[in-house]
PDB file of C-alpha atoms and ligand atoms in Angstrom:
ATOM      1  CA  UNK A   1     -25.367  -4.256 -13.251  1.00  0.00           C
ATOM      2  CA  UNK A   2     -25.353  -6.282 -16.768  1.00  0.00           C
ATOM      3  CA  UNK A   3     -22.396  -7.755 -17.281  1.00  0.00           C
ATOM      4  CA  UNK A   4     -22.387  -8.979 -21.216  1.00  0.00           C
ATOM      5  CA  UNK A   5     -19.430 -11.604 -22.465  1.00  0.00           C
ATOM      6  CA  UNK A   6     -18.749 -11.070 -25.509  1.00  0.00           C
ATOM      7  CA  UNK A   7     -17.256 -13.433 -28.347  1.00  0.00           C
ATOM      8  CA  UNK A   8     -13.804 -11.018 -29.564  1.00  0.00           C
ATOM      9  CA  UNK A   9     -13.021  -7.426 -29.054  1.00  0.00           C
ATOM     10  CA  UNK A  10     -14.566  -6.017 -32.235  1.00  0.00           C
ATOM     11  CA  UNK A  11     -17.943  -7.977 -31.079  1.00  0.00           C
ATOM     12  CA  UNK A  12     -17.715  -6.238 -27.566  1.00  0.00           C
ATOM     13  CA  UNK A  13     -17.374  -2.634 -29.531  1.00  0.00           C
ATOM     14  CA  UNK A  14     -20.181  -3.103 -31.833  1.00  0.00           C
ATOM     15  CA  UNK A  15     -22.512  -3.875 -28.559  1.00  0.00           C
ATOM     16  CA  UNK A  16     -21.356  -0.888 -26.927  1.00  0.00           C
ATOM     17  CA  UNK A  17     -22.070   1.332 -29.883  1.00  0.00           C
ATOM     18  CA  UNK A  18     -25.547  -0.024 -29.819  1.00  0.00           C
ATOM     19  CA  UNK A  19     -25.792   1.152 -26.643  1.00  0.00           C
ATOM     20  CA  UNK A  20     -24.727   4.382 -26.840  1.00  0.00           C
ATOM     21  CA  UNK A  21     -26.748   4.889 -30.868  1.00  0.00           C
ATOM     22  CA  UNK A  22     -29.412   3.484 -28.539  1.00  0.00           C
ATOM     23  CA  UNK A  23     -29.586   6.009 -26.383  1.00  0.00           C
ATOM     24  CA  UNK A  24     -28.362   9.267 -28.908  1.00  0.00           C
ATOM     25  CA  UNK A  25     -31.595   8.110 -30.906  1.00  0.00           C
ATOM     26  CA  UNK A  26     -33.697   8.456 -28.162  1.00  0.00           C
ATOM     27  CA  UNK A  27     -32.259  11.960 -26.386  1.00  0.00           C
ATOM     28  CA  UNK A  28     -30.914  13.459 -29.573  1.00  0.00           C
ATOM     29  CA  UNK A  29     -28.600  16.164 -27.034  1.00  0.00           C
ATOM     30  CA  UNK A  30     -27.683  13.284 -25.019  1.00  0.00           C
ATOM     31  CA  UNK A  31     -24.428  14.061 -22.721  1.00  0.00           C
ATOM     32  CA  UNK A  32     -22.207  11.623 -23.406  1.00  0.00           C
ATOM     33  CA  UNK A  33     -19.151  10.824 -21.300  1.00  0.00           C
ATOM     34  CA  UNK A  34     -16.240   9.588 -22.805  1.00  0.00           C
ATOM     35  CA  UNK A  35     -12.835   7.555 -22.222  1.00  0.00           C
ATOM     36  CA  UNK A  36      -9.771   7.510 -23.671  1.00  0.00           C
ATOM     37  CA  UNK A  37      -7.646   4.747 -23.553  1.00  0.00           C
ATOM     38  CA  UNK A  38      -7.006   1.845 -26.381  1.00  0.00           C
ATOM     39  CA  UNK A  39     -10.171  -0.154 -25.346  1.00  0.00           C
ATOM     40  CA  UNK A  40     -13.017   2.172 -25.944  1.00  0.00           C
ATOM     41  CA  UNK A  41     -11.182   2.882 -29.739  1.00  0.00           C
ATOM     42  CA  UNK A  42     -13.432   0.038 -31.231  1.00  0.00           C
ATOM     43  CA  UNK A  43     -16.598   1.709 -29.780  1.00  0.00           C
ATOM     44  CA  UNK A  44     -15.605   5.210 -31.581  1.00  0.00           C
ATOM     45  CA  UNK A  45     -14.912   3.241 -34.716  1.00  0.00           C
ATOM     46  CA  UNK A  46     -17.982   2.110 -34.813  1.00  0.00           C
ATOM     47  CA  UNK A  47     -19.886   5.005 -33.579  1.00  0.00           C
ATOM     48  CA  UNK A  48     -18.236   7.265 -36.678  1.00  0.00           C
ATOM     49  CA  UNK A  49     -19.140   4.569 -38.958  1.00  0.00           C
ATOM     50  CA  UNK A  50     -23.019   4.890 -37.688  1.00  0.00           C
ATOM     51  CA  UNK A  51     -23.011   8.598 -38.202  1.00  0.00           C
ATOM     52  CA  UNK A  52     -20.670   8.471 -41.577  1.00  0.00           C
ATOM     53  CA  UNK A  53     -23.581   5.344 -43.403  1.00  0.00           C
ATOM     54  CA  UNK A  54     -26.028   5.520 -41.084  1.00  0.00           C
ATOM     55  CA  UNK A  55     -26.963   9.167 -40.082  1.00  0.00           C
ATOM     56  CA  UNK A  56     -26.357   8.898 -36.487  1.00  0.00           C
ATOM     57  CA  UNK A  57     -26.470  12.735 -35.199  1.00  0.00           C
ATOM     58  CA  UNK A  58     -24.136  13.805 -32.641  1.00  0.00           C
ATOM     59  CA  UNK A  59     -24.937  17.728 -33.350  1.00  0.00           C
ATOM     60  CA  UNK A  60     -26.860  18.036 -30.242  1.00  0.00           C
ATOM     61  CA  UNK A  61     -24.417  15.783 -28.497  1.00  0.00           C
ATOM     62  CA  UNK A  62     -22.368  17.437 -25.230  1.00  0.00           C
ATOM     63  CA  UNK A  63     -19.106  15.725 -24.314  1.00  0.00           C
ATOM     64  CA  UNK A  64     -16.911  15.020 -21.300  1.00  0.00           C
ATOM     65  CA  UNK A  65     -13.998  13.342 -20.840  1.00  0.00           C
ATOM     66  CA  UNK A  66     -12.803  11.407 -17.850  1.00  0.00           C
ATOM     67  CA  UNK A  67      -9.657  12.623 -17.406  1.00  0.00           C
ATOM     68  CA  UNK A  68      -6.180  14.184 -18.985  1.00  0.00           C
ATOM     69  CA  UNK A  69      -2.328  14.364 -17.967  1.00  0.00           C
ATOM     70  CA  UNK A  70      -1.538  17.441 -16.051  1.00  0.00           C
ATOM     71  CA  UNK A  71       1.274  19.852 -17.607  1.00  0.00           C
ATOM     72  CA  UNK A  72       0.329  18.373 -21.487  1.00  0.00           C
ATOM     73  CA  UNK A  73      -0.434  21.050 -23.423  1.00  0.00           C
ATOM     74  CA  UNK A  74      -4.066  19.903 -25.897  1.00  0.00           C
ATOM     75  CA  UNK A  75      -1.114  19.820 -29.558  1.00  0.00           C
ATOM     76  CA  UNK A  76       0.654  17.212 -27.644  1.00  0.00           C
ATOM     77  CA  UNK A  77       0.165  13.844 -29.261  1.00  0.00           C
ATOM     78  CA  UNK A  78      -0.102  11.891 -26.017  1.00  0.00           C
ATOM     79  CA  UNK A  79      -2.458  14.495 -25.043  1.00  0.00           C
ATOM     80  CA  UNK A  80      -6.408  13.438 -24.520  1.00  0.00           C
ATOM     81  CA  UNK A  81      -7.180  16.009 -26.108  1.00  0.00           C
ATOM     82  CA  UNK A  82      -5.264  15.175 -28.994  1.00  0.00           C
ATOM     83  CA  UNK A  83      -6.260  10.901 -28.898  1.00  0.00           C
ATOM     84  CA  UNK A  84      -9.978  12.071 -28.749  1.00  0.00           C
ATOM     85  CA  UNK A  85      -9.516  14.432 -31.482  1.00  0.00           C
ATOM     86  CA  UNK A  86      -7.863  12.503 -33.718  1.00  0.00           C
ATOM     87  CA  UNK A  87     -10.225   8.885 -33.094  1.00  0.00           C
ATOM     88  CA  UNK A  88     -13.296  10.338 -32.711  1.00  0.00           C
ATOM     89  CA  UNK A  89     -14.462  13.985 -32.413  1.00  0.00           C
ATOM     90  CA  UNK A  90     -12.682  15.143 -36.020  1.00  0.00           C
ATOM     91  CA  UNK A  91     -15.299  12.157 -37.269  1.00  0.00           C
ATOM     92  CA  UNK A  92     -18.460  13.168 -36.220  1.00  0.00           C
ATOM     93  CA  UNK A  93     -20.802  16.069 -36.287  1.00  0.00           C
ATOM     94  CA  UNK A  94     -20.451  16.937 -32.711  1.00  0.00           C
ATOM     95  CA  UNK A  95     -20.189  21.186 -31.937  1.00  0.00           C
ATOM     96  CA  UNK A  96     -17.023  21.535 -30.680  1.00  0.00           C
ATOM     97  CA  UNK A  97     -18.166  24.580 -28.396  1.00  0.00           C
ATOM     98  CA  UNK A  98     -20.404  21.394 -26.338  1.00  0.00           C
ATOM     99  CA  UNK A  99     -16.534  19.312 -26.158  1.00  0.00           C
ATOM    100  CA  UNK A 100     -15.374  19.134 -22.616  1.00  0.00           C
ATOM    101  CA  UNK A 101     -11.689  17.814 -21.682  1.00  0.00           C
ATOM    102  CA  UNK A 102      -9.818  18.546 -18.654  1.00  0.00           C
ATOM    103  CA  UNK A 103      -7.518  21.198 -19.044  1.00  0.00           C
ATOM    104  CA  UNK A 104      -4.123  19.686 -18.181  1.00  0.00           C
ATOM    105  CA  UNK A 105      -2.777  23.192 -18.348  1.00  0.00           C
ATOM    106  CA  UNK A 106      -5.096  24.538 -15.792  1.00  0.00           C
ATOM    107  CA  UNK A 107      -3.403  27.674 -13.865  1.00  0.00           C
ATOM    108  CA  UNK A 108      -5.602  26.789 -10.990  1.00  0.00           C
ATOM    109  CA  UNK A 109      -6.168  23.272 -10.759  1.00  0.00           C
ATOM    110  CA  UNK A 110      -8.748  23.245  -7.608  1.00  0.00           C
ATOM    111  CA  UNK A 111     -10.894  26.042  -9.396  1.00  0.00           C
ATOM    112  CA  UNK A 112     -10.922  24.265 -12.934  1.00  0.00           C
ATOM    113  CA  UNK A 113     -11.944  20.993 -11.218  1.00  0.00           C
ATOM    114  CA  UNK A 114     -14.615  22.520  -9.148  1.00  0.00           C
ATOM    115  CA  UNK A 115     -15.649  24.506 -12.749  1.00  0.00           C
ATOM    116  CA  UNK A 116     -15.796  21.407 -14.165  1.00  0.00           C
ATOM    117  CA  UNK A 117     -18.414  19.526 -11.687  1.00  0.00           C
ATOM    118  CA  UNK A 118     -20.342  22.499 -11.798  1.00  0.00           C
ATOM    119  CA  UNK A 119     -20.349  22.387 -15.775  1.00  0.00           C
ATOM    120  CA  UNK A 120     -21.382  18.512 -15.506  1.00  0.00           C
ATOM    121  CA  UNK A 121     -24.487  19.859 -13.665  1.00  0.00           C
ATOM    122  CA  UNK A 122     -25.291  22.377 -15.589  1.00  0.00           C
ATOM    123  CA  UNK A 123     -26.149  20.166 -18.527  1.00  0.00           C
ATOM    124  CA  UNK A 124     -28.374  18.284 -16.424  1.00  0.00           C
ATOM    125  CA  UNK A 125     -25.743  15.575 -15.460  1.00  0.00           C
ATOM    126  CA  UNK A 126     -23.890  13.042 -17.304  1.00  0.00           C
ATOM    127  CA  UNK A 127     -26.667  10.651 -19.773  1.00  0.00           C
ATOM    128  CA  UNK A 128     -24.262   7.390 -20.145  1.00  0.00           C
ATOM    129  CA  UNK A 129     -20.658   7.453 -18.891  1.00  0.00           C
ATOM    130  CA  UNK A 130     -18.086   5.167 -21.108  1.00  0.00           C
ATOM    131  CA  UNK A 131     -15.288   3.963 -18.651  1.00  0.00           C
ATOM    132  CA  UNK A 132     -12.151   1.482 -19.312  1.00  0.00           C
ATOM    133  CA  UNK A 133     -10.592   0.170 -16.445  1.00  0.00           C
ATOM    134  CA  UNK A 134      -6.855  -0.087 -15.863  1.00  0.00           C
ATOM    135  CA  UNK A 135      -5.428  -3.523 -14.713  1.00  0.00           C
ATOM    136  CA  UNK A 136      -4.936  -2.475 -11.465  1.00  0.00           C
ATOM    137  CA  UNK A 137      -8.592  -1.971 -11.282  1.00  0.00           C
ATOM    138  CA  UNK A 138      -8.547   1.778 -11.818  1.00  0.00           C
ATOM    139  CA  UNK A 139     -11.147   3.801 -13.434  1.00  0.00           C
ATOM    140  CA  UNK A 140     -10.334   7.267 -15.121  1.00  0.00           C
ATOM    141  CA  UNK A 141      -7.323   8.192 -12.978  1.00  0.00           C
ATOM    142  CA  UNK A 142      -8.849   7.066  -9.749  1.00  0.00           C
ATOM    143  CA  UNK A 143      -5.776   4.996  -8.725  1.00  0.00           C
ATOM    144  CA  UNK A 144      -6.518   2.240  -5.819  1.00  0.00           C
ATOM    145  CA  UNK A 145      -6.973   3.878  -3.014  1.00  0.00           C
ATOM    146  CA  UNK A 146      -8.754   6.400  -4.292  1.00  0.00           C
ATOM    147  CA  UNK A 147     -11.921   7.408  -2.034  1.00  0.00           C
ATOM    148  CA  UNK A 148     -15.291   6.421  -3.545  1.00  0.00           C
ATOM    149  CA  UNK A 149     -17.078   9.295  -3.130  1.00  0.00           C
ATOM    150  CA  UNK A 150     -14.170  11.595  -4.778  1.00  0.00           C
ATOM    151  CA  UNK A 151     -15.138  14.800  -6.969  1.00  0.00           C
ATOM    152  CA  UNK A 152     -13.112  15.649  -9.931  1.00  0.00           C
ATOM    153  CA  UNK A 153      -9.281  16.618  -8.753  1.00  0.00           C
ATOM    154  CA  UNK A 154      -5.642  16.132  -9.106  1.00  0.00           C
ATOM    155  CA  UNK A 155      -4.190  12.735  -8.685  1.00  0.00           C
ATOM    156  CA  UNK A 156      -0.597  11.171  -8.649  1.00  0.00           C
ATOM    157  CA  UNK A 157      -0.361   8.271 -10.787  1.00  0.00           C
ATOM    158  CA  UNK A 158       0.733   4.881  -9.576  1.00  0.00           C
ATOM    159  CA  UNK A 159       4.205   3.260 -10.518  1.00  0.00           C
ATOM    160  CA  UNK A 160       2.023   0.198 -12.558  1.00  0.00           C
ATOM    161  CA  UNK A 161       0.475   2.902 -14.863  1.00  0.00           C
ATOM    162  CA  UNK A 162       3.164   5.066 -15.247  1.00  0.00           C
ATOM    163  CA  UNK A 163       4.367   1.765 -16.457  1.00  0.00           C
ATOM    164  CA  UNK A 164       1.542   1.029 -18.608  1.00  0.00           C
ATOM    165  CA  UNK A 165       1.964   4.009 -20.428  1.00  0.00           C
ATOM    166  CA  UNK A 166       5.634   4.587 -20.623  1.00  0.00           C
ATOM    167  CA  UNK A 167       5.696   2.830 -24.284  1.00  0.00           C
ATOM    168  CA  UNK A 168       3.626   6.269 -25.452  1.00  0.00           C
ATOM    169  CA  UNK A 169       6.702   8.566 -24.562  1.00  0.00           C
ATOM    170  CA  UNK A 170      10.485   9.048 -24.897  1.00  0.00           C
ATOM    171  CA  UNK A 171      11.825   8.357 -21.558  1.00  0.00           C
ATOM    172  CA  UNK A 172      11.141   7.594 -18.330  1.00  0.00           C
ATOM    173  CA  UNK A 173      10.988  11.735 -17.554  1.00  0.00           C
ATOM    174  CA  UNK A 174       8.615  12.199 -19.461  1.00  0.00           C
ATOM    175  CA  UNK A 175       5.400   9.971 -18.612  1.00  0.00           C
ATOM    176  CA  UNK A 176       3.427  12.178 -16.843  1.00  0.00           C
ATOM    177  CA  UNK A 177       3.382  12.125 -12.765  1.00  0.00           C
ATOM    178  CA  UNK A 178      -0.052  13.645 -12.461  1.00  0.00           C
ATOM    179  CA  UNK A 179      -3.337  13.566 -13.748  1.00  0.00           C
ATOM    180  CA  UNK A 180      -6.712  15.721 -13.284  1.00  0.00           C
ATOM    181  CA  UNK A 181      -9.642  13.218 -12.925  1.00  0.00           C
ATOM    182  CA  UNK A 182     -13.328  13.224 -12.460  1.00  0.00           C
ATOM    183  CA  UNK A 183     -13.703  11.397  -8.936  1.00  0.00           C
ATOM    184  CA  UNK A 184     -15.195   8.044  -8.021  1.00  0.00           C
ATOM    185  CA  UNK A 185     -18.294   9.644  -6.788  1.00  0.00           C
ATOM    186  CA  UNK A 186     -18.733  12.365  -9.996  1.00  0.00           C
ATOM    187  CA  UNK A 187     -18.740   8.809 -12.324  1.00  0.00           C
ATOM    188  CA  UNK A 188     -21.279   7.156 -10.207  1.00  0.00           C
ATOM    189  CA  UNK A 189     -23.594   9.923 -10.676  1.00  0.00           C
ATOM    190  CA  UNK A 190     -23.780   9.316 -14.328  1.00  0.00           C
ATOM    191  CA  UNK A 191     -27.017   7.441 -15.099  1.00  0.00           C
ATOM    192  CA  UNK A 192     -25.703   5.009 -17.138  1.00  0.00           C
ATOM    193  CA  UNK A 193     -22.548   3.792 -16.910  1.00  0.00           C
ATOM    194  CA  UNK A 194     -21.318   1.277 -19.990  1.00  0.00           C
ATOM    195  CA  UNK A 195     -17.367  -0.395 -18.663  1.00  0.00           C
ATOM    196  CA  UNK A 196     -15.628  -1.931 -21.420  1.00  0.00           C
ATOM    197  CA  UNK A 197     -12.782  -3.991 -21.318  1.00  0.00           C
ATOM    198  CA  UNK A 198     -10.607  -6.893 -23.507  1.00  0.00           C
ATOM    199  CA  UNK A 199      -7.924  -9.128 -23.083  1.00  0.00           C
ATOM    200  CA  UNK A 200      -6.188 -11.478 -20.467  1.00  0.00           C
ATOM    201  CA  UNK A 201      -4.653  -8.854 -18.985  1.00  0.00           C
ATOM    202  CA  UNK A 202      -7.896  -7.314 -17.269  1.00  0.00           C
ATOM    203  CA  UNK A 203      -8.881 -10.750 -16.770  1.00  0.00           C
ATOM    204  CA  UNK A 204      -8.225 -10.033 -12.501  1.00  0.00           C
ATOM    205  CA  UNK A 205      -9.067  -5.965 -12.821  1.00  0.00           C
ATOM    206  CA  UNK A 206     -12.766  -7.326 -14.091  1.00  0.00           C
ATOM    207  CA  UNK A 207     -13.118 -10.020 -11.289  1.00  0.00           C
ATOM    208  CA  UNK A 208     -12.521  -7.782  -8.845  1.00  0.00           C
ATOM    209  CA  UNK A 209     -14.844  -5.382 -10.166  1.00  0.00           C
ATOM    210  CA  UNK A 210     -17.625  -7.384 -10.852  1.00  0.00           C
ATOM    211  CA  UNK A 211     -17.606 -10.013  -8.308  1.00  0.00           C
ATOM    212  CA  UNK A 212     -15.169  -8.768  -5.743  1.00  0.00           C
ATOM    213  CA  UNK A 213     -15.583  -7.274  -2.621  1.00  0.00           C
ATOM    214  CA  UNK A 214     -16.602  -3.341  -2.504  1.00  0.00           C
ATOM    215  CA  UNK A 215     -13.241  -1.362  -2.000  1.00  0.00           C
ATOM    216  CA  UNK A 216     -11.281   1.438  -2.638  1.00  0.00           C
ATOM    217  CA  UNK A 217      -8.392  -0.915  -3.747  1.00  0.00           C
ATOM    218  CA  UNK A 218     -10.494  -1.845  -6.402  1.00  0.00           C
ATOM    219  CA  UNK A 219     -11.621   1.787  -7.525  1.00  0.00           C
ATOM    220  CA  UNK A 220     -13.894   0.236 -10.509  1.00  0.00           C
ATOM    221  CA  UNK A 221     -15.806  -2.268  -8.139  1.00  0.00           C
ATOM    222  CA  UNK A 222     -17.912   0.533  -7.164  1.00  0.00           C
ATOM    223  CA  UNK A 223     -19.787  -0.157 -10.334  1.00  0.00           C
ATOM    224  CA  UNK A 224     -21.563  -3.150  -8.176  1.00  0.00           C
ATOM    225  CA  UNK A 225     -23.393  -0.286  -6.757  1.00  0.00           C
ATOM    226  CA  UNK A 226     -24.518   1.651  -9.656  1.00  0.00           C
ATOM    227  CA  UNK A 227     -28.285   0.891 -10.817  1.00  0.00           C
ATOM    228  CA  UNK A 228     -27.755   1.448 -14.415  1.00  0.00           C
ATOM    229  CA  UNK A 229     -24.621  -0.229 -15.213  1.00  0.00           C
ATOM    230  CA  UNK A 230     -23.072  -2.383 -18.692  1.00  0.00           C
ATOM    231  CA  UNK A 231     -20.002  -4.293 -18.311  1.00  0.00           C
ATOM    232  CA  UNK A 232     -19.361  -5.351 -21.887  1.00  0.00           C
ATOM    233  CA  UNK A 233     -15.863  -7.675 -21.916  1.00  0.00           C
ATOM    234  CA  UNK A 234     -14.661  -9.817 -24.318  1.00  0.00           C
ATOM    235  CA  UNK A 235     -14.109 -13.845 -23.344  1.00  0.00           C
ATOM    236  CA  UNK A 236     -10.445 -13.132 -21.989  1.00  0.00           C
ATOM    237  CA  UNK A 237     -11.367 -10.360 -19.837  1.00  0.00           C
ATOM    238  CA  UNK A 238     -14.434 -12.045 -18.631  1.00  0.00           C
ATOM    239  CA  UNK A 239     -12.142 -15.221 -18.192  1.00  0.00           C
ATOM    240  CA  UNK A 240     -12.043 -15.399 -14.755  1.00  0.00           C
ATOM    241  CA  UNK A 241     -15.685 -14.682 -13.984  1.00  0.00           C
ATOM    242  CA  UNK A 242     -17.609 -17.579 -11.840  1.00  0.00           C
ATOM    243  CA  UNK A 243     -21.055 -16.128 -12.349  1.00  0.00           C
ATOM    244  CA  UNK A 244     -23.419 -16.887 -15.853  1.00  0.00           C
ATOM    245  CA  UNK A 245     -23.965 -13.613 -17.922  1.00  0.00           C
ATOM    246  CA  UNK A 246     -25.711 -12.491 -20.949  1.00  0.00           C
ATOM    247  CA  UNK A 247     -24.335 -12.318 -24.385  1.00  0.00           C
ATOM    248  CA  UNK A 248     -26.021  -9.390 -25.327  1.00  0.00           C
ATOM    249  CA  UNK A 249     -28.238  -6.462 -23.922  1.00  0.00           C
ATOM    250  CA  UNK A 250     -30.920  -6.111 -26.305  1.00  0.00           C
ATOM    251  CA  UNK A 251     -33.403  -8.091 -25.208  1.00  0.00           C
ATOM    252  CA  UNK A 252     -33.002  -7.111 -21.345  1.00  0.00           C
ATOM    253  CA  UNK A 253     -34.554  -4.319 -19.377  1.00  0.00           C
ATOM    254  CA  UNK A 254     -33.292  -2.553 -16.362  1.00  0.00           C
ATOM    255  CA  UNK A 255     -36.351  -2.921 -13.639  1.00  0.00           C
TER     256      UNK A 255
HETATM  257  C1  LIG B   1      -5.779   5.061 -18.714  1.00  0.00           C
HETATM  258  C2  LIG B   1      -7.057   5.874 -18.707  1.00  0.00           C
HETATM  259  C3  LIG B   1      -8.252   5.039 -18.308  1.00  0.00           C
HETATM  260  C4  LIG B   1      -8.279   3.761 -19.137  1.00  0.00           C
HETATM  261  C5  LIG B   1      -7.011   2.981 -18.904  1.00  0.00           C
HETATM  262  C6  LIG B   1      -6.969   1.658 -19.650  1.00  0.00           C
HETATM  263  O1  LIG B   1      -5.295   4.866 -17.447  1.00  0.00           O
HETATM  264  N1  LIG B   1      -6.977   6.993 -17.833  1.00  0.00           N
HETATM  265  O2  LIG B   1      -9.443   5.780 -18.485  1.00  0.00           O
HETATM  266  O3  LIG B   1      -9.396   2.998 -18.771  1.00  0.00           O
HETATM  267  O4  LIG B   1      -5.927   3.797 -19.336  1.00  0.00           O
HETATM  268  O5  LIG B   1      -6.524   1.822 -20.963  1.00  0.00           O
HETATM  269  P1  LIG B   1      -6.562   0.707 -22.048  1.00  0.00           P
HETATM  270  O6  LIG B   1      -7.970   0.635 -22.550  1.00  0.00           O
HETATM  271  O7  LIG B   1      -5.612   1.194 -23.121  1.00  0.00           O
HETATM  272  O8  LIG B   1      -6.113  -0.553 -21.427  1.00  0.00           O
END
């Protein structure tokens, strides 16, 4: 694991796009897993501004998302589908027939989930995996508790993120109860994963993960065991860190 302070939140963005322009440069159909959430928003920012000046080619490029609300349909504007849309796949070159998010709609919610493991595989597994982590500690939708070898499924969300996200909708009612997910265990077999995260509030969610014990409490500090790993914070959400870490990834190599 390389965990990387960084100096601000636009500073922690431009070193994960490195990463990722990295890595598109040198597998041109690289399979790229993706997050929503407000964190990783700097990343695609900068990623569309690489491909708009800079030529970076994402026509190759397959795409899967973490994660999506069950019963939102892909117009609704708190959809996934709809944030990913709208801040990053309408801005860059990639074929939407290669764009994979769950389907919150799903008739049959075991087979899509099982459809879409088997999908994962079929493109040879996931290249680098983006993740944000909630401040409980979650990652995707895999609430605490969650187990850490868990497949893509159907998960109830906890009272603290229905909270989180209640500002997005119009009442109470209407914050989703349920989410489809990939699982724990389908994120770890990504082969790179790349964790970003900013501000005070994830300041104990990042301790945890980083330098807490292993525990499905703390879905995210799985990452500990993950051999190709980037946790890229800012200084408030690495605040509470004890160990010494790198300010930036270029010059390091994974053994
Ligand atoms: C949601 C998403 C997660 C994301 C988290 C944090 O719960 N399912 O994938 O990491 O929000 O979001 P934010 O980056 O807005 O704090």
């Amino acid at each position: 694991m390389l965990v990387i302070v960084k100096n601000n939140y636009d500073s922690l963005s431009l070193e994960a796009a490195k990463v990722v322009a990295d890595r598109l440069k040198k597998k041109p159909n690289l399979v790229l897993g993706l997050a929503t959430g407000s964190t990783p928003l700097g990343l695609y920012k900068e990623l569309i501004r690489m491909h708009k000046y800079e030529g970076l080619d994402f026509s190759k490029v397959t795409t899967f998302n973490l994660d999506e609300y069950v019963s939102l349909p892909p117009s609704h504007d708190q959809s996934y589908h709809y944030f990913m849309q709208n801040n990053f796949f309408d801005n860059i070159n990639v074929d939407p027939r290669y764009i994979h998010v769950p389907q919150g709609m799903a008739k049959d919610v075991t087979q899509f989930c099982d459809w879409y493991e088997e999908r994962i595989k079929s493109f040879g597994g996931i290249d680098v995996q983006v993740l944000g982590i909630g401040a409980n500690g979650h990652i995707a939708f895999n609430e605490p508790g969650s187990s850490l070898g868990s497949r893509t499924r159907i998960k109830t969300l906890t009272s603290t993120t229905r909270e989180a996200n209640r500002r997005f909708f119009k009442n109470d009612e209407t914050v989703p109860k349920y989410a489809i997910t990939m699982g724990v265990g389908t994120i770890m077999n990504a082969k790179e994963l790349l964790l970003v995260a900013s501000g005070n509030d994830k300041a104990d969610a990042i301790k945890s993960a980083v330098e807490g014990p292993l525990t499905a409490m703390c879905p995210a500090s799985i990452i500990q065991m993950h051999k190709e790993a980037f946790v890229i914070v800012d200084k408030e959400a690495g605040s509470k860190l004890e160990g010494t870490y790198v300010d930036t990834w270029e010059t390091i190599i994974f053994d």
